mmCIF file of C-alpha atoms in Angstrom:
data_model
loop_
_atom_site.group_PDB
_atom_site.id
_atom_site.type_symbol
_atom_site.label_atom_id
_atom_site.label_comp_id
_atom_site.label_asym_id
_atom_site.label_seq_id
_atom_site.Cartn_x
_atom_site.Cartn_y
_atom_site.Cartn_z
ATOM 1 C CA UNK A 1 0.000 0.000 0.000
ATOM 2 C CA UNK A 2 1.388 4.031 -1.004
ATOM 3 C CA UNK A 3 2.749 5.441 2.035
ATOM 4 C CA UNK A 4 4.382 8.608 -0.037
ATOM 5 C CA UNK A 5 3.368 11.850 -1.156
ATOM 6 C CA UNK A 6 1.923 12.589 -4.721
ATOM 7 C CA UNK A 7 1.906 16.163 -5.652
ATOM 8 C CA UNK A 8 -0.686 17.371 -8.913
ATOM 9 C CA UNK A 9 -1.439 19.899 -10.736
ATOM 10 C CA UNK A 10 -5.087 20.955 -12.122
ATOM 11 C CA UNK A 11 -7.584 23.300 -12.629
ATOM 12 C CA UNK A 12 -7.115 26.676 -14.574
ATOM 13 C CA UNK A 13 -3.584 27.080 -14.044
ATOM 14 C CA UNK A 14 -2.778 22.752 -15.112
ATOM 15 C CA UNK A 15 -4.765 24.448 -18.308
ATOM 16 C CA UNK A 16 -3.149 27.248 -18.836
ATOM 17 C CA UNK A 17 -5.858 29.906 -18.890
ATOM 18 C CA UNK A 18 -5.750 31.217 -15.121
ATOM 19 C CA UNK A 19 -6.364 35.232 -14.252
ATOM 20 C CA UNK A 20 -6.153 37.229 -11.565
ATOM 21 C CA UNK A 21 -9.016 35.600 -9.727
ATOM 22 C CA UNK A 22 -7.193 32.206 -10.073
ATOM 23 C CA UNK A 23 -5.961 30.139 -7.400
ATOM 24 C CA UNK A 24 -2.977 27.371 -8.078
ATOM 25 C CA UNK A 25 -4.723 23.988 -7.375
ATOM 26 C CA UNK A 26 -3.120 21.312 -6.059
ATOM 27 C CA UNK A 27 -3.684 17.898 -5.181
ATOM 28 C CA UNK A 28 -1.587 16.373 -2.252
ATOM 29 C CA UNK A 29 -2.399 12.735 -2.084
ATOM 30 C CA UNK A 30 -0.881 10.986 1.037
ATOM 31 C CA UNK A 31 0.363 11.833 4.221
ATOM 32 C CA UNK A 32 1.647 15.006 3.586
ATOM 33 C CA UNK A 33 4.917 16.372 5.971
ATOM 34 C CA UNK A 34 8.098 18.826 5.466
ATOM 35 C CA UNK A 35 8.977 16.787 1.944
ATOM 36 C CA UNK A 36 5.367 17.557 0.230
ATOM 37 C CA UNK A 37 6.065 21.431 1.734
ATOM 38 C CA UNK A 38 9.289 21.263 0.474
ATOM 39 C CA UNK A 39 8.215 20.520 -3.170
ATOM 40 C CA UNK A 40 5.336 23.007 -3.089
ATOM 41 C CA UNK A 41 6.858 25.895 -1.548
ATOM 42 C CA UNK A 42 9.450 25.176 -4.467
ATOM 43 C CA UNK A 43 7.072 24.892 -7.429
ATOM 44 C CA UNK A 44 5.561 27.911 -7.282
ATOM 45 C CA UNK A 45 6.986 31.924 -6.319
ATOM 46 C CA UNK A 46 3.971 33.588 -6.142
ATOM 47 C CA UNK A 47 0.038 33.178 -6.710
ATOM 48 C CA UNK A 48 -2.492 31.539 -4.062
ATOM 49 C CA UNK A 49 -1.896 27.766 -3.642
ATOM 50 C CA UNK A 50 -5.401 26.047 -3.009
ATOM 51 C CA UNK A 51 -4.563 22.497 -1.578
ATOM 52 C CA UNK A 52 -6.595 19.678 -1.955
ATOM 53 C CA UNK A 53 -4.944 16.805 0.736
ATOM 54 C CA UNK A 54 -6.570 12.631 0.720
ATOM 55 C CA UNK A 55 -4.973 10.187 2.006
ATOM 56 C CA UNK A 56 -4.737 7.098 -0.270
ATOM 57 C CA UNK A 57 -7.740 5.076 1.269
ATOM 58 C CA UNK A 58 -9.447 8.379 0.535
ATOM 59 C CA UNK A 59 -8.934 8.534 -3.061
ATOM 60 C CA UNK A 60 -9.546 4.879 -3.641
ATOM 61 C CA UNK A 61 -12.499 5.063 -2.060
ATOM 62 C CA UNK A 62 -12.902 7.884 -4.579
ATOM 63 C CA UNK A 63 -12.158 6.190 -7.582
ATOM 64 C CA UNK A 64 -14.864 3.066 -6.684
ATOM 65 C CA UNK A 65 -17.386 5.402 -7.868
ATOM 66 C CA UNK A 66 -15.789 7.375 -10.706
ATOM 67 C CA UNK A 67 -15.071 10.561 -8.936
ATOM 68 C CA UNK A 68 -16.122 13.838 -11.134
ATOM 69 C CA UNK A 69 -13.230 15.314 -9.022
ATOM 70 C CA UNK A 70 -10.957 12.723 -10.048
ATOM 71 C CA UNK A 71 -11.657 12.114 -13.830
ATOM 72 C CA UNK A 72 -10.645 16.077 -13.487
ATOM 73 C CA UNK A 73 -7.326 15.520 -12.377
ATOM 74 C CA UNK A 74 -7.200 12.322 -14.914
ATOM 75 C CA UNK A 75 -7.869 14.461 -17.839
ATOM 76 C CA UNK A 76 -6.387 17.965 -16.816
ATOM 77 C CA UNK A 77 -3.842 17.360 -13.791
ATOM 78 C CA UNK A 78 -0.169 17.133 -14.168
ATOM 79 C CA UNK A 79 2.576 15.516 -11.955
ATOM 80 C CA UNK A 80 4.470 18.121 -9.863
ATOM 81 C CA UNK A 81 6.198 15.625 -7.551
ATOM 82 C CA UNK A 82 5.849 11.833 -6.171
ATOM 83 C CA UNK A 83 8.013 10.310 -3.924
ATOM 84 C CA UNK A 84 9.597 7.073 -5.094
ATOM 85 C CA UNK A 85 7.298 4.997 -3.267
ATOM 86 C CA UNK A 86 3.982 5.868 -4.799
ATOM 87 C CA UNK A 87 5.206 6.819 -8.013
ATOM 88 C CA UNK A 88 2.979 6.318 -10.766
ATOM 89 C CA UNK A 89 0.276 4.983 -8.365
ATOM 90 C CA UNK A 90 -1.681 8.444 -8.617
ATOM 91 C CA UNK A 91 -1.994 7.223 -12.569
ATOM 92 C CA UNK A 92 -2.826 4.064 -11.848
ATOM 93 C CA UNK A 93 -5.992 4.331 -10.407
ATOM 94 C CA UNK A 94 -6.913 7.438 -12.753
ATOM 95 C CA UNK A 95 -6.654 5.891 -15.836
ATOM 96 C CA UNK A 96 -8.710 3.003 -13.745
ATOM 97 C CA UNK A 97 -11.769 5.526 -12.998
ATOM 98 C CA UNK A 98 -15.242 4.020 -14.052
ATOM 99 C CA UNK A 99 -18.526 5.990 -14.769
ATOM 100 C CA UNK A 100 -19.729 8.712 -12.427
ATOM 101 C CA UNK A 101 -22.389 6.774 -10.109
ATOM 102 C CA UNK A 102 -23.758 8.959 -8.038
ATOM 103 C CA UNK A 103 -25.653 11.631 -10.169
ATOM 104 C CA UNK A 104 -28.714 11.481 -8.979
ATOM 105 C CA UNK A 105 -28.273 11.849 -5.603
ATOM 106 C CA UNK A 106 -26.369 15.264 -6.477
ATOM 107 C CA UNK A 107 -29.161 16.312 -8.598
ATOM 108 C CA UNK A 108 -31.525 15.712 -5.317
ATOM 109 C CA UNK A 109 -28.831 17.603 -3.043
ATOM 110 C CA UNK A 110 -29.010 20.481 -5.680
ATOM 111 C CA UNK A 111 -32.764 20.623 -5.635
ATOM 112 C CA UNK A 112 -32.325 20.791 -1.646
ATOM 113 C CA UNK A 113 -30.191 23.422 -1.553
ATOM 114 C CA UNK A 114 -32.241 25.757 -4.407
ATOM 115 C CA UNK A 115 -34.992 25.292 -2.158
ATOM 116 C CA UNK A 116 -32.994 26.365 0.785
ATOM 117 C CA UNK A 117 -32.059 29.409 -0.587
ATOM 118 C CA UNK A 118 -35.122 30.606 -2.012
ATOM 119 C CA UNK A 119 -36.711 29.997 1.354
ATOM 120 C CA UNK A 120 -33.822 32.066 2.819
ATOM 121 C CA UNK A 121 -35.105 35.061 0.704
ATOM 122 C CA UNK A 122 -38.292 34.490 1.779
ATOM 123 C CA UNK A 123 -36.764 35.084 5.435
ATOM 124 C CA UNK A 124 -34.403 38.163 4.194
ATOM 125 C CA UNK A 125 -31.266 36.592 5.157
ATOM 126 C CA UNK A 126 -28.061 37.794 3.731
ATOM 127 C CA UNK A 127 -28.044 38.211 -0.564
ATOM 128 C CA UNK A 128 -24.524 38.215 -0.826
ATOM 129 C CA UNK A 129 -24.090 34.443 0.797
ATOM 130 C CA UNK A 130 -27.079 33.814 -1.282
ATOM 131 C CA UNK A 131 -25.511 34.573 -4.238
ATOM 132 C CA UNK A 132 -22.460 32.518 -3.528
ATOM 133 C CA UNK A 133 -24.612 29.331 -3.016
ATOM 134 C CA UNK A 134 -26.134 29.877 -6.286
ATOM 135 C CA UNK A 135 -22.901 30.255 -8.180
ATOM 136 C CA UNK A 136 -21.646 27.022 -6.595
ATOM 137 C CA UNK A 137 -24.659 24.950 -7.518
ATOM 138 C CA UNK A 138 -24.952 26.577 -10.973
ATOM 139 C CA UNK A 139 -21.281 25.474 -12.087
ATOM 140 C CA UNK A 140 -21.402 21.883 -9.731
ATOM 141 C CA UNK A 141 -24.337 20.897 -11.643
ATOM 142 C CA UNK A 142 -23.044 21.803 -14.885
ATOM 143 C CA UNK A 143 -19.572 20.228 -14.571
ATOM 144 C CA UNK A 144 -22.110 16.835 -13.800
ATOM 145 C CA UNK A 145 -24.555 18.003 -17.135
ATOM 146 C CA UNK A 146 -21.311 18.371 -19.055
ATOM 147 C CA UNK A 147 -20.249 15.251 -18.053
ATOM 148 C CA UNK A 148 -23.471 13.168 -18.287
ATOM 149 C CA UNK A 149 -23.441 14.529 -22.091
ATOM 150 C CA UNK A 150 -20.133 13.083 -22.767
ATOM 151 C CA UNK A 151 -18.419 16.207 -23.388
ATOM 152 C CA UNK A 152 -16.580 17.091 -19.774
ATOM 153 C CA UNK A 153 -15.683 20.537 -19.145
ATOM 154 C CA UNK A 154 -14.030 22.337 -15.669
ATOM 155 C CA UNK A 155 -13.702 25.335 -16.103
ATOM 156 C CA UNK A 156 -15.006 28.272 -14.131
ATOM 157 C CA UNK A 157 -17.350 29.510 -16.722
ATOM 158 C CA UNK A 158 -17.334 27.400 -19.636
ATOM 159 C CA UNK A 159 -19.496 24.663 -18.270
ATOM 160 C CA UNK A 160 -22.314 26.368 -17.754
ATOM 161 C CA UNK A 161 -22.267 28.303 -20.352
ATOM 162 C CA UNK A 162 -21.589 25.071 -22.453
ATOM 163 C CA UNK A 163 -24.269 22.763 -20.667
ATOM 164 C CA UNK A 164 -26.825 25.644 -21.246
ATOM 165 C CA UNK A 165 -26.292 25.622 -25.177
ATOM 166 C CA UNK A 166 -26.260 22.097 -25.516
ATOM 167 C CA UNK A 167 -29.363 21.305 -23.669
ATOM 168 C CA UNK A 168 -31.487 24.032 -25.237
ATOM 169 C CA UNK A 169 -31.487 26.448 -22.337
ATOM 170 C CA UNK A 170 -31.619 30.080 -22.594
ATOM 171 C CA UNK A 171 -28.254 30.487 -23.435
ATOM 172 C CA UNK A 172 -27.696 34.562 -23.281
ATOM 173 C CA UNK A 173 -29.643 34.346 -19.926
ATOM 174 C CA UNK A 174 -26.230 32.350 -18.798
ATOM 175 C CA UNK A 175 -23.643 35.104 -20.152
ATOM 176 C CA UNK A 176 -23.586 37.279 -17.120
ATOM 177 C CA UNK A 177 -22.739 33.769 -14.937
ATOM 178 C CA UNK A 178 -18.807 35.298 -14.796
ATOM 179 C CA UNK A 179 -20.517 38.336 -12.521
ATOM 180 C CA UNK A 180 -22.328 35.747 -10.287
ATOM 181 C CA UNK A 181 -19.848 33.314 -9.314
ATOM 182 C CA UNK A 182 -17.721 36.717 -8.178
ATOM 183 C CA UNK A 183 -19.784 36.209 -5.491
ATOM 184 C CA UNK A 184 -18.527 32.962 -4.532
ATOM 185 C CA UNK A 185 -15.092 34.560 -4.886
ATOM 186 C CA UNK A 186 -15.654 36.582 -2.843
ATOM 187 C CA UNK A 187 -17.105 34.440 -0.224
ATOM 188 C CA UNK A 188 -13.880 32.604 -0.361
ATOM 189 C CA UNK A 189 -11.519 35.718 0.032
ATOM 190 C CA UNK A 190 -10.477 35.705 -3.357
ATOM 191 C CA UNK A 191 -12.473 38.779 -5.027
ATOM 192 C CA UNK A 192 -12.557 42.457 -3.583
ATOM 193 C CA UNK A 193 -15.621 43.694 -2.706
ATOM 194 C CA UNK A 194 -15.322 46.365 -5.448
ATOM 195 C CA UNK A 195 -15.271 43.367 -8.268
ATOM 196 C CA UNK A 196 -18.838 42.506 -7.408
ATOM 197 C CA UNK A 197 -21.448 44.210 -9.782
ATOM 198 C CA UNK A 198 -25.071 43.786 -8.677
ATOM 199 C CA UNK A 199 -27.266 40.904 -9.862
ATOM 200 C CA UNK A 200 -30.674 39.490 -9.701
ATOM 201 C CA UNK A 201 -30.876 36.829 -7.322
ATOM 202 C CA UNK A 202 -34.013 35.790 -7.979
ATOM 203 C CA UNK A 203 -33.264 35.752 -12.137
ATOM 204 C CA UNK A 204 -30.141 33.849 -11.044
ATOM 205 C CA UNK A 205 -32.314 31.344 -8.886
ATOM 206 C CA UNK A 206 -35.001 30.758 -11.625
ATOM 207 C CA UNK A 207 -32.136 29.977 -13.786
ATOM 208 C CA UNK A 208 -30.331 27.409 -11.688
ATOM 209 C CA UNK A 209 -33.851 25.507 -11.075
ATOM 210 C CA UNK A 210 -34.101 25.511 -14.688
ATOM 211 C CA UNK A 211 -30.485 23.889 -15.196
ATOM 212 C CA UNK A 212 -31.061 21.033 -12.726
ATOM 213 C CA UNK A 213 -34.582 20.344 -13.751
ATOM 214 C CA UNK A 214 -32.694 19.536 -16.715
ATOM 215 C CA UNK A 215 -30.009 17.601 -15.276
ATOM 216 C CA UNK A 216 -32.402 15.736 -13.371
ATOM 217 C CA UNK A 217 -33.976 14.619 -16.537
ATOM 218 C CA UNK A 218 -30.712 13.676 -17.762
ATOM 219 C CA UNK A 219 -29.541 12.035 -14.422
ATOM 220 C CA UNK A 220 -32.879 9.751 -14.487
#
């Protein structure tokens, strides 16, 4: 069984088409210690490093039901570092991954959470965390449309935008998405307040209902 560290790559900057918004993602599979800091801190000189750590139970447990996260690494990641002992393993068990087997029990934790935010509004909580939630279940259930139609996509944006056209959706009613998901930026400490332009929750709500109704037709 790996004991070592695997250090990868993915995400925008693995692609090649990060911003200013852009954090460096990395996957640290294994126990992690001074060695895996060592080859981090030397990879990179600057930019935000957004670590993802599993131990390797973790991501074979993963892989028995076709991670979306991991058939992301598989076809955008690249190797940074692995220590002798695990080397190549990381590849292994990507190139391994089956189908995706638990869509429809994402679709049903989308619908949940829609609902809990509109009922929020109904309440007046806060619009800004609001807003956040929305962008995160807008581009989470795209990434799954995108994937259920056989054409994968990651990206911040794209897969929205992508899943909208190819299902039939309103497409231009998706352009602005860039503006909402500041909002999860934001959230997370990566976007000034001062990049946020104002939006229409409750457009951007009807919307994402729309786009899982959808995916739950696909996901059935």
């Amino acid at each position: 069984m790996s004991i070592g560290n695997a250090i990868w790559m993915y995400g925008s900057s693995a692609r090649g088409n990060e911003d200013h918004l852009s954090d460096i993602d990395v996957l640290l599979v294994g126990p992690g210690g001074r060695s895996s800091a060592a080859a981090l801190s030397g990879a990179f000189e600057g930019g935000s490093v957004a670590v993802s750590q599993y131990s390797w139970p973790e991501i074979r447990h993963m892989a028995s039901y076709g991670s979306l996260f991991l058939h992301h690494v598989r076809l955008e990641g690249r190797v940074l570092n692995e220590e002798p002992c695990c080397e190549g393993e990381l590849r292994h068990i990507l190139d391994g991954l089956g189908e995706y087997t638990r869509a429809r029990k994402d679709v049903a934790a989308f619908t949940t959470v829609l609902a809990d935010v509109r009922e929020s509004l109904a309440h007046g909580d806060v619009v800004t965390y609001e807003l956040g939630v929305l962008a995160t279940v807008l581009r989470h259930a795209a990434i799954l449309g995108c994937w259920l139609i056989g054409d994968p996509r990651f990206g911040r944006v794209a897969p929205v935008e992508h899943y909208a056209r190819a299902r039939g959706l309103d497409r231009c009613a998706f352009d602005g998405f860039l503006e909402l998901y500041k909002y999860r930026l934001y959230l997370d400490r990566r976007a000034d307040q001062r990049d946020l332009a104002p939006v229409c929750i409750q457009g951007w709500l009807g919307r994402a209902e729309c786009l899982v109704a959808s995916l739950g037709e696909l996901a059935g």
